[in-house]
Short mmCIF file of N, CA and C in Angstrom, two decimals:
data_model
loop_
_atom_site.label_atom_id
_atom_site.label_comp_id
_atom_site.label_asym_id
_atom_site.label_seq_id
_atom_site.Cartn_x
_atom_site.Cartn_y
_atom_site.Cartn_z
N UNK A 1 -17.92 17.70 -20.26
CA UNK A 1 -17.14 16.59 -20.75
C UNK A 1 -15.71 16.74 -20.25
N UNK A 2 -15.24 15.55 -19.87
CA UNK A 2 -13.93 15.58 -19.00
C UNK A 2 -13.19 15.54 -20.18
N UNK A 3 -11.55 16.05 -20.04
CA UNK A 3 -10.55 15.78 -20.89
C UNK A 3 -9.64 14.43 -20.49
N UNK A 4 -8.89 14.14 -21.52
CA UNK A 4 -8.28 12.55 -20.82
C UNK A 4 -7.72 12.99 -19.89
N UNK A 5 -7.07 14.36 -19.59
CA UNK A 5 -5.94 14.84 -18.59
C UNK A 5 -6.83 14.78 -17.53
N UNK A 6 -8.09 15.42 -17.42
CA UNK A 6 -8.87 15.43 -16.51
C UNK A 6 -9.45 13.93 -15.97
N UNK A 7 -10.06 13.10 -16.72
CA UNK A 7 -10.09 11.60 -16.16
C UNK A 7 -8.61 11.39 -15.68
N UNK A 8 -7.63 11.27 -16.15
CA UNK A 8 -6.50 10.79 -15.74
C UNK A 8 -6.04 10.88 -14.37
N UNK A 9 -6.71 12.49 -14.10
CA UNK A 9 -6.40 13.25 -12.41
C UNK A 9 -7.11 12.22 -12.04
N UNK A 10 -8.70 12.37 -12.23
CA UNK A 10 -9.42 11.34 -11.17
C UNK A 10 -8.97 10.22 -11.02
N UNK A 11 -8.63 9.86 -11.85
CA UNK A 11 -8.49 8.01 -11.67
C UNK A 11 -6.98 8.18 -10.80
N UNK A 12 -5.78 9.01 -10.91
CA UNK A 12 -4.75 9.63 -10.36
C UNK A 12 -5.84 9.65 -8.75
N UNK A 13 -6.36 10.13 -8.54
CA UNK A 13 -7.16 10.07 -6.71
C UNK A 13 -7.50 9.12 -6.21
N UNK A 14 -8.29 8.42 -7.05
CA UNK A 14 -8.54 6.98 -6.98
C UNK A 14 -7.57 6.04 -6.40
N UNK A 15 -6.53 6.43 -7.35
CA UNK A 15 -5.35 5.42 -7.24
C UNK A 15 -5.08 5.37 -5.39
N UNK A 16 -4.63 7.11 -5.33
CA UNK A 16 -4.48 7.23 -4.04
C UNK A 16 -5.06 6.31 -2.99
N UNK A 17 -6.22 7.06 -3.43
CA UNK A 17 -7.28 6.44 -1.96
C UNK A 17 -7.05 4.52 -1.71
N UNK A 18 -7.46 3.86 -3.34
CA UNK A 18 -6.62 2.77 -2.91
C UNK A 18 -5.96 2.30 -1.81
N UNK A 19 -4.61 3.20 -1.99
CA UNK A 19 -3.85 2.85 -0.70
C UNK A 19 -4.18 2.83 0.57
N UNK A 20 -5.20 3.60 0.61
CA UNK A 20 -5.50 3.83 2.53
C UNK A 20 -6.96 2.53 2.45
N UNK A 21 -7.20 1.75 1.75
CA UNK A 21 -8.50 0.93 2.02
C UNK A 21 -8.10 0.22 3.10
N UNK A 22 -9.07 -0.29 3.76
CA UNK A 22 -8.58 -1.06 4.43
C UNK A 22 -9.67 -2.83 4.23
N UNK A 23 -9.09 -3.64 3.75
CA UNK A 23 -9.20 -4.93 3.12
C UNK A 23 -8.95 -5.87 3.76
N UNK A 24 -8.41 -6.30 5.13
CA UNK A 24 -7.43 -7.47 5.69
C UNK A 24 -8.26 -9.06 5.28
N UNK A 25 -9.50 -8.76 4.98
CA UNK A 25 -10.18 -10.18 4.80
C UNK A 25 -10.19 -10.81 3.58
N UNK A 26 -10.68 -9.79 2.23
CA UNK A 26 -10.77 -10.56 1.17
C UNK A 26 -9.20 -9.99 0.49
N UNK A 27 -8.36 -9.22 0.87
CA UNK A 27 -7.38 -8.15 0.31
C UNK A 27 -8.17 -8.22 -1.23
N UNK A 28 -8.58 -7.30 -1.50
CA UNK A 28 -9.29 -6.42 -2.43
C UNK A 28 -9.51 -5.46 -1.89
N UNK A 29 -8.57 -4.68 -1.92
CA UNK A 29 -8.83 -3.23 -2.13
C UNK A 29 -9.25 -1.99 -3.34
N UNK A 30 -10.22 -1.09 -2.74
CA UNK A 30 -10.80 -0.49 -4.10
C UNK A 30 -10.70 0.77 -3.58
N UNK A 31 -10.22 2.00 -4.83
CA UNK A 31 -10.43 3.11 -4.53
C UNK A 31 -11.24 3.88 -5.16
N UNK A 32 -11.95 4.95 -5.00
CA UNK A 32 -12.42 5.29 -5.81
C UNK A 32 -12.28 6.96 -5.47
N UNK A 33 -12.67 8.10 -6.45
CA UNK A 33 -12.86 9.44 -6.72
C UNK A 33 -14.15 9.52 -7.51
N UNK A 34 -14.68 11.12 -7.00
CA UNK A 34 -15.67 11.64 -7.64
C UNK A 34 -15.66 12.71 -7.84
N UNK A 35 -16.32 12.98 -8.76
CA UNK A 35 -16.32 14.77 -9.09
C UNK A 35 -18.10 15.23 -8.76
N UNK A 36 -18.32 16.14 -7.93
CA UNK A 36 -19.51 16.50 -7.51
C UNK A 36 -20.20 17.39 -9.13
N UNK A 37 -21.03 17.53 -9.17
CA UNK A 37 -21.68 19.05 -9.73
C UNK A 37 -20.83 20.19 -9.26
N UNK A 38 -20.61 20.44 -7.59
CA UNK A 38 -20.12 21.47 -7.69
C UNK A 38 -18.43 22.06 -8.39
N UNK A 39 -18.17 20.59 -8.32
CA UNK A 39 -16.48 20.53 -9.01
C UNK A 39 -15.82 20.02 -7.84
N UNK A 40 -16.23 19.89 -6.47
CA UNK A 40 -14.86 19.40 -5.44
C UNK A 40 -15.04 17.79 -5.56
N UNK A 41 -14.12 17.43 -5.50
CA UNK A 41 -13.68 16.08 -5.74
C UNK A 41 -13.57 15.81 -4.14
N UNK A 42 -14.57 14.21 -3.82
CA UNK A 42 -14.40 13.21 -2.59
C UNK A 42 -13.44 12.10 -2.93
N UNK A 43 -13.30 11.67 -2.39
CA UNK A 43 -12.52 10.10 -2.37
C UNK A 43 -13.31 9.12 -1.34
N UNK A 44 -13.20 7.81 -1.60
CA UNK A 44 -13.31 6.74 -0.59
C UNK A 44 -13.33 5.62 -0.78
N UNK A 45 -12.50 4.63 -0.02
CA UNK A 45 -11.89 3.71 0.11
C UNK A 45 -13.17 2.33 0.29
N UNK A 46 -12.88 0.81 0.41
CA UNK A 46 -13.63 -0.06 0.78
C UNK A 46 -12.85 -0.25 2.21
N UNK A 47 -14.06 -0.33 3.30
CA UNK A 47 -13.54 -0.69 4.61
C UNK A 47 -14.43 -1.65 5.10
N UNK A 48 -13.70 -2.77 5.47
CA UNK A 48 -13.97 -4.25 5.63
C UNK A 48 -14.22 -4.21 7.24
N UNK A 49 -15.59 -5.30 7.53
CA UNK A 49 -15.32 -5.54 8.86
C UNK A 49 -15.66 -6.77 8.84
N UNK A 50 -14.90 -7.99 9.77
CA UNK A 50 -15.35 -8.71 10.44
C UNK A 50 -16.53 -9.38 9.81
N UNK A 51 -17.42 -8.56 10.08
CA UNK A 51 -18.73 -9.07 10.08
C UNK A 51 -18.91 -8.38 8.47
N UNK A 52 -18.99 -9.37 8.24
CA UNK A 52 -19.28 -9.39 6.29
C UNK A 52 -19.97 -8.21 5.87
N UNK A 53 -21.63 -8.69 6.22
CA UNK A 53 -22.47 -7.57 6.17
C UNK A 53 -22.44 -6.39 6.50
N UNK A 54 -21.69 -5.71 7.58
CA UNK A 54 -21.56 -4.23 7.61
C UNK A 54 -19.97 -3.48 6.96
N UNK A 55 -19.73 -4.15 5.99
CA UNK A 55 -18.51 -3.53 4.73
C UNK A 55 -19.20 -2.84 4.13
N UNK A 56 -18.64 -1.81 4.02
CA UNK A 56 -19.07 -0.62 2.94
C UNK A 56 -18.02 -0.59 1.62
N UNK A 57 -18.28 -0.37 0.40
CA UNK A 57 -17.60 0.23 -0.63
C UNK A 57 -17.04 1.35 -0.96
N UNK A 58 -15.75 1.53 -1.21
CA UNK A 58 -15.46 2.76 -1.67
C UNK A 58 -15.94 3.54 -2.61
N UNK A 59 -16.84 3.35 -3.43
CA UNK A 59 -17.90 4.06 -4.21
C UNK A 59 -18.94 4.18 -3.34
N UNK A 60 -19.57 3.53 -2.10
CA UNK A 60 -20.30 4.23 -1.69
C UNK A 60 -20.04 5.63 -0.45
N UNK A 61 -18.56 4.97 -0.30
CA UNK A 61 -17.65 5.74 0.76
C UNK A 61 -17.58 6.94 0.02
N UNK A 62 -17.29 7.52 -1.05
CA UNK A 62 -17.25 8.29 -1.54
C UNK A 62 -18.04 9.36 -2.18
N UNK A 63 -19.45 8.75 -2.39
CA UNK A 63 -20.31 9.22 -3.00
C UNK A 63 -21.30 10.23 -1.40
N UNK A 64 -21.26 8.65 -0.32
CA UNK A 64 -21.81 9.70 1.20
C UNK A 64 -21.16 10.41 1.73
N UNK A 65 -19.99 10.34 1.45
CA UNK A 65 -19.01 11.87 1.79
C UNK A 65 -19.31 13.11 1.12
N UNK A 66 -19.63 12.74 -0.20
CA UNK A 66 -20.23 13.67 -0.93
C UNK A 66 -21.92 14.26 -0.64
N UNK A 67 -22.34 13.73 -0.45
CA UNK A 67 -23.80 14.01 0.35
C UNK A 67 -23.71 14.59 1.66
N UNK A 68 -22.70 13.56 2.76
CA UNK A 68 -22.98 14.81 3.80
C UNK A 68 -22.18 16.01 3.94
N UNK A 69 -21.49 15.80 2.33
CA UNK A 69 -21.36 17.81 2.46
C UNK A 69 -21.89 18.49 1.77
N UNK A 70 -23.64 18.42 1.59
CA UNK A 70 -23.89 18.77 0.68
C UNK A 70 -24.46 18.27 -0.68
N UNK A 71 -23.71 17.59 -1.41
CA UNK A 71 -23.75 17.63 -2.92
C UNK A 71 -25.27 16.74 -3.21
N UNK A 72 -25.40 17.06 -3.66
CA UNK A 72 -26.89 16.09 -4.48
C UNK A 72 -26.81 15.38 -5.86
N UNK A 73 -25.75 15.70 -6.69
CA UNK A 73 -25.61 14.60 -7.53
C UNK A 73 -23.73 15.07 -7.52
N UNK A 74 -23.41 14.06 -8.92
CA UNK A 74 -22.12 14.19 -9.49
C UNK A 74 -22.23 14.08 -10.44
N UNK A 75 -20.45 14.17 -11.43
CA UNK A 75 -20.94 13.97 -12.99
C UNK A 75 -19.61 12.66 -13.00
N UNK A 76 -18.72 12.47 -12.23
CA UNK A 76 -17.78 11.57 -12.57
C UNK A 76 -17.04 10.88 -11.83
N UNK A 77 -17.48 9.35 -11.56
CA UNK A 77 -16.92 8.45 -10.89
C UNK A 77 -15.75 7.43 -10.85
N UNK A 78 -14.73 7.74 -10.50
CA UNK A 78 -13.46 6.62 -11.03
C UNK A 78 -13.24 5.38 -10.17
N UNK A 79 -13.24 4.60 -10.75
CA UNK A 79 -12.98 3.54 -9.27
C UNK A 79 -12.07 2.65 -9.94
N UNK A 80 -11.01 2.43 -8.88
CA UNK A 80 -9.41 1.58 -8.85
C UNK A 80 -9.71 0.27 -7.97
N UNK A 81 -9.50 -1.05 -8.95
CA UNK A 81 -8.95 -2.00 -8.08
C UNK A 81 -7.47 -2.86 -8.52
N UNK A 82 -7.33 -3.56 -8.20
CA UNK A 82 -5.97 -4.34 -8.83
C UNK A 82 -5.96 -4.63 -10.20
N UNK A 83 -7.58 -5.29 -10.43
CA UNK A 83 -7.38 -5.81 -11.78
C UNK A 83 -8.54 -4.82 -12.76
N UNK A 84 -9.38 -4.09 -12.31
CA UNK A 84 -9.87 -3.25 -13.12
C UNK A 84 -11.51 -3.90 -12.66
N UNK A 85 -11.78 -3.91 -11.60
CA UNK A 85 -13.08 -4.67 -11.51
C UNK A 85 -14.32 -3.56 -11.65
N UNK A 86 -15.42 -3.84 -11.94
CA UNK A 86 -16.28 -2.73 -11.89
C UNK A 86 -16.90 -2.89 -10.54
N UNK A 87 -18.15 -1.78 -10.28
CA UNK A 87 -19.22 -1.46 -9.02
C UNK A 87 -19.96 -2.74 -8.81
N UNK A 88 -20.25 -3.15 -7.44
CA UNK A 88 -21.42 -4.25 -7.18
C UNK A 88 -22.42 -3.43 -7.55
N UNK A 89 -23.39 -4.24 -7.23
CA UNK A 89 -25.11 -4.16 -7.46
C UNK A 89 -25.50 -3.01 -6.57
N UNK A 90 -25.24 -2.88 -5.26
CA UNK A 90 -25.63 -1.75 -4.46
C UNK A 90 -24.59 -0.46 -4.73
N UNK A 91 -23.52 -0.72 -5.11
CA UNK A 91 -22.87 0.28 -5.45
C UNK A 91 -23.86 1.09 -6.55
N UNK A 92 -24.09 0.62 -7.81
CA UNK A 92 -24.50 0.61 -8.71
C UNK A 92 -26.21 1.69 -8.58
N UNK A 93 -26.73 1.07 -7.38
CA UNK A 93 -28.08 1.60 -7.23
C UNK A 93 -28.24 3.07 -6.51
N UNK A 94 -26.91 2.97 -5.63
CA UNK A 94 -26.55 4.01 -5.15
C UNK A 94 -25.87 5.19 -6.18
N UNK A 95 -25.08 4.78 -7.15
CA UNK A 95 -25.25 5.55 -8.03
C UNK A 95 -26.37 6.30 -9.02
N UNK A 96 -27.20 5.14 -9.04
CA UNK A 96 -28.07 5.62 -9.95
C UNK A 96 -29.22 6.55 -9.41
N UNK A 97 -28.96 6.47 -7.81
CA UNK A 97 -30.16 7.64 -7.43
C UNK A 97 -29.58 8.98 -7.19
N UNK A 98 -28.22 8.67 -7.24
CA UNK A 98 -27.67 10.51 -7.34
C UNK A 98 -27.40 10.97 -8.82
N UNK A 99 -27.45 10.19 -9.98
CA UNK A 99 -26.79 10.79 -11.47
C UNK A 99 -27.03 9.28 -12.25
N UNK A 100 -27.89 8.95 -13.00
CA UNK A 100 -28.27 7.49 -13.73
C UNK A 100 -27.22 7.84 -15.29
N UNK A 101 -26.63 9.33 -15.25
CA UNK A 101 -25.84 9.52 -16.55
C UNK A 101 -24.74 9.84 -16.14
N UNK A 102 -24.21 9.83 -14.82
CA UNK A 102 -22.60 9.73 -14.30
C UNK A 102 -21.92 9.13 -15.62
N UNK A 103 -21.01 9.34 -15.84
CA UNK A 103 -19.17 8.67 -16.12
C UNK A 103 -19.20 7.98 -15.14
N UNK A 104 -19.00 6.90 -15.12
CA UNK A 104 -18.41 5.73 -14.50
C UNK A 104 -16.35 5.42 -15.01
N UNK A 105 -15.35 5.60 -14.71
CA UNK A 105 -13.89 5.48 -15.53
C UNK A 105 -13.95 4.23 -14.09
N UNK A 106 -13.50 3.45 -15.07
CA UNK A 106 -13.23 1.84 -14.70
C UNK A 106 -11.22 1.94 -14.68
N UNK A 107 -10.39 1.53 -13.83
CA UNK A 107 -9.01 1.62 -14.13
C UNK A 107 -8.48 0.27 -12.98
N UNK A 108 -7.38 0.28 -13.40
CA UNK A 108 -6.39 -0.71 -12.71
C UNK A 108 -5.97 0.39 -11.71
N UNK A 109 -5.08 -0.31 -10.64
CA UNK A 109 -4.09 -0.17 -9.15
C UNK A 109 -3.22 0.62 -10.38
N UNK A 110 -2.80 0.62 -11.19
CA UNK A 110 -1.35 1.00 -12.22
C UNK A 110 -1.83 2.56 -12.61
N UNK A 111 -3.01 2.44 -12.69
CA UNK A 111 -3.54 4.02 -13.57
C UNK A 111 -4.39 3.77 -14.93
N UNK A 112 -3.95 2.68 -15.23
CA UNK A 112 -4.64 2.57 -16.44
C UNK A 112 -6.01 2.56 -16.66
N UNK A 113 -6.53 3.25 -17.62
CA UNK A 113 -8.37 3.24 -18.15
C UNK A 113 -8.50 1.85 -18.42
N UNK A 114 -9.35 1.44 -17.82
CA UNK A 114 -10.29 -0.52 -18.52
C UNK A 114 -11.33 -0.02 -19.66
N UNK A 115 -11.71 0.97 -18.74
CA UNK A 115 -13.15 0.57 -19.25
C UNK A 115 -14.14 1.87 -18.62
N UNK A 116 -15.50 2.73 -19.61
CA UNK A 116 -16.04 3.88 -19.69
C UNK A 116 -17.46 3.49 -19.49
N UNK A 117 -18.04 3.75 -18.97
CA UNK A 117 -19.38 3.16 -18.66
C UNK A 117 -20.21 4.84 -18.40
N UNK A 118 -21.48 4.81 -18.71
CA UNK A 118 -22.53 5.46 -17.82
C UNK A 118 -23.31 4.74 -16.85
N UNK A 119 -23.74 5.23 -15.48
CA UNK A 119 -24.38 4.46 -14.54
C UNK A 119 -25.40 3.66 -15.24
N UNK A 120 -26.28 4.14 -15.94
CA UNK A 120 -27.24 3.84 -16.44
C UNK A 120 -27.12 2.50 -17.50
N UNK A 121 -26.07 1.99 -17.72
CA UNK A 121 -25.19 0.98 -18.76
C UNK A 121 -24.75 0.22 -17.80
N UNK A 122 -24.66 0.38 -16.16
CA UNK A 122 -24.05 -0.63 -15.68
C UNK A 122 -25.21 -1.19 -14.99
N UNK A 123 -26.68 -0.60 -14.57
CA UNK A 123 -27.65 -0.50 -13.78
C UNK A 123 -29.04 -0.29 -14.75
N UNK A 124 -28.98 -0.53 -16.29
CA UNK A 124 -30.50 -0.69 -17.06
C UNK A 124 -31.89 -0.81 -16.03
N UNK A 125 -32.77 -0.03 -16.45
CA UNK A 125 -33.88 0.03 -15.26
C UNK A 125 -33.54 -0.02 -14.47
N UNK A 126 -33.18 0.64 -13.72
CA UNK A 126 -32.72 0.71 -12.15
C UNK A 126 -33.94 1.03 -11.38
N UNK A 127 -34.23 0.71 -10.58
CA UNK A 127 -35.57 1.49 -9.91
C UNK A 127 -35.17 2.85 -9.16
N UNK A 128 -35.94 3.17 -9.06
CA UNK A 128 -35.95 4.71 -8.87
C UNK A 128 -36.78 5.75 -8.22
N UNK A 129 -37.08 7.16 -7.86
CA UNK A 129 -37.63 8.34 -7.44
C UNK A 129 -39.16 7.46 -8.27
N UNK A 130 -39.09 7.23 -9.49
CA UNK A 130 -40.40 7.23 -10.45
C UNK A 130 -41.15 5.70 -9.75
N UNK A 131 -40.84 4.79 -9.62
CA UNK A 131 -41.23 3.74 -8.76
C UNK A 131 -41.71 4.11 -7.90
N UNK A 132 -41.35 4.89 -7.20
CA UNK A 132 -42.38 4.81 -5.70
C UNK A 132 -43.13 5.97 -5.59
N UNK A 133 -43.22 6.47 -6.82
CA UNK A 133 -44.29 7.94 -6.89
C UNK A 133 -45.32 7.48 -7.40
N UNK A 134 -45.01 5.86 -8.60
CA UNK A 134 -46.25 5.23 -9.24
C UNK A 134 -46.52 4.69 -7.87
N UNK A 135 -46.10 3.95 -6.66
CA UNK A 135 -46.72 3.42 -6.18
C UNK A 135 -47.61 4.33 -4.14
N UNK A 136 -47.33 5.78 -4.57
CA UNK A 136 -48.06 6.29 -3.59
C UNK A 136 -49.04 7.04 -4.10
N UNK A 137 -49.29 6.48 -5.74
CA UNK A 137 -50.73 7.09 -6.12
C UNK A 137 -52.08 6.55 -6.17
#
């Protein structure tokens, strides 16, 4: 269990990363931080292209940074936008196949907490590892 000082850091990284997104199309920029299992904290930004469809999220920017070094789940996800927006739908699914009981800390561009979620509260039935084990039997 995180302390507020401890959410506060993350969402404090978050904030950071923010700054380096790169947005020029919709300007919505999002940052986000994570805390692995092992304890090292990723960051990553939303980076926009052109072409709609190949934009990635900074929650997912952050979470595959965390995978290709390694990590296999996390316990705590912060994500920063201007007004406090939460994860899309694929963000969301992508969470739920590394940690469906993550901390989710929802915050503003300012620092402020919105809003406390578990993955599993933002993503109810999510499909999953168990879905496709019922369906290769």
């Amino acid at each position: 269990m995180l302390t507020n000082e401890e959410k506060q850091a993350l969402i404090d990284k978050a904030v950071q990363a923010y700054h380096k997104a790169y947005a020029p199309y919709s300007k919505y920029s999002v940052g986000a931080a994570l805390v692995a299992d092992s304890g090292k904290i990723y960051d990553g930004v939303n980076i926009e292209n052109a072409v709609y469809p190949v934009t990635i999220c900074a929650e997912r920017v952050a979470i595959f940074k965390a995978v290709s070094e390694g990590e296999k789940s996390f316990s705590t996800l912060a994500v920063v936008t201007k007004n406090g927006g939460t994860p899309c739908g694929s963000c969301r699914q992508v969470m739920a196949e590394f940690n469906p009981h993550a901390l989710v800390l929802i915050a503003n561009v300012k620092g402020e907490l919105v809003g406390e979620y578990r993955v599993h509260e933002l993503l109810p039935s999510a499909f999953g590892d168990g879905d496709l084990e019922e369906a290769r039997e």
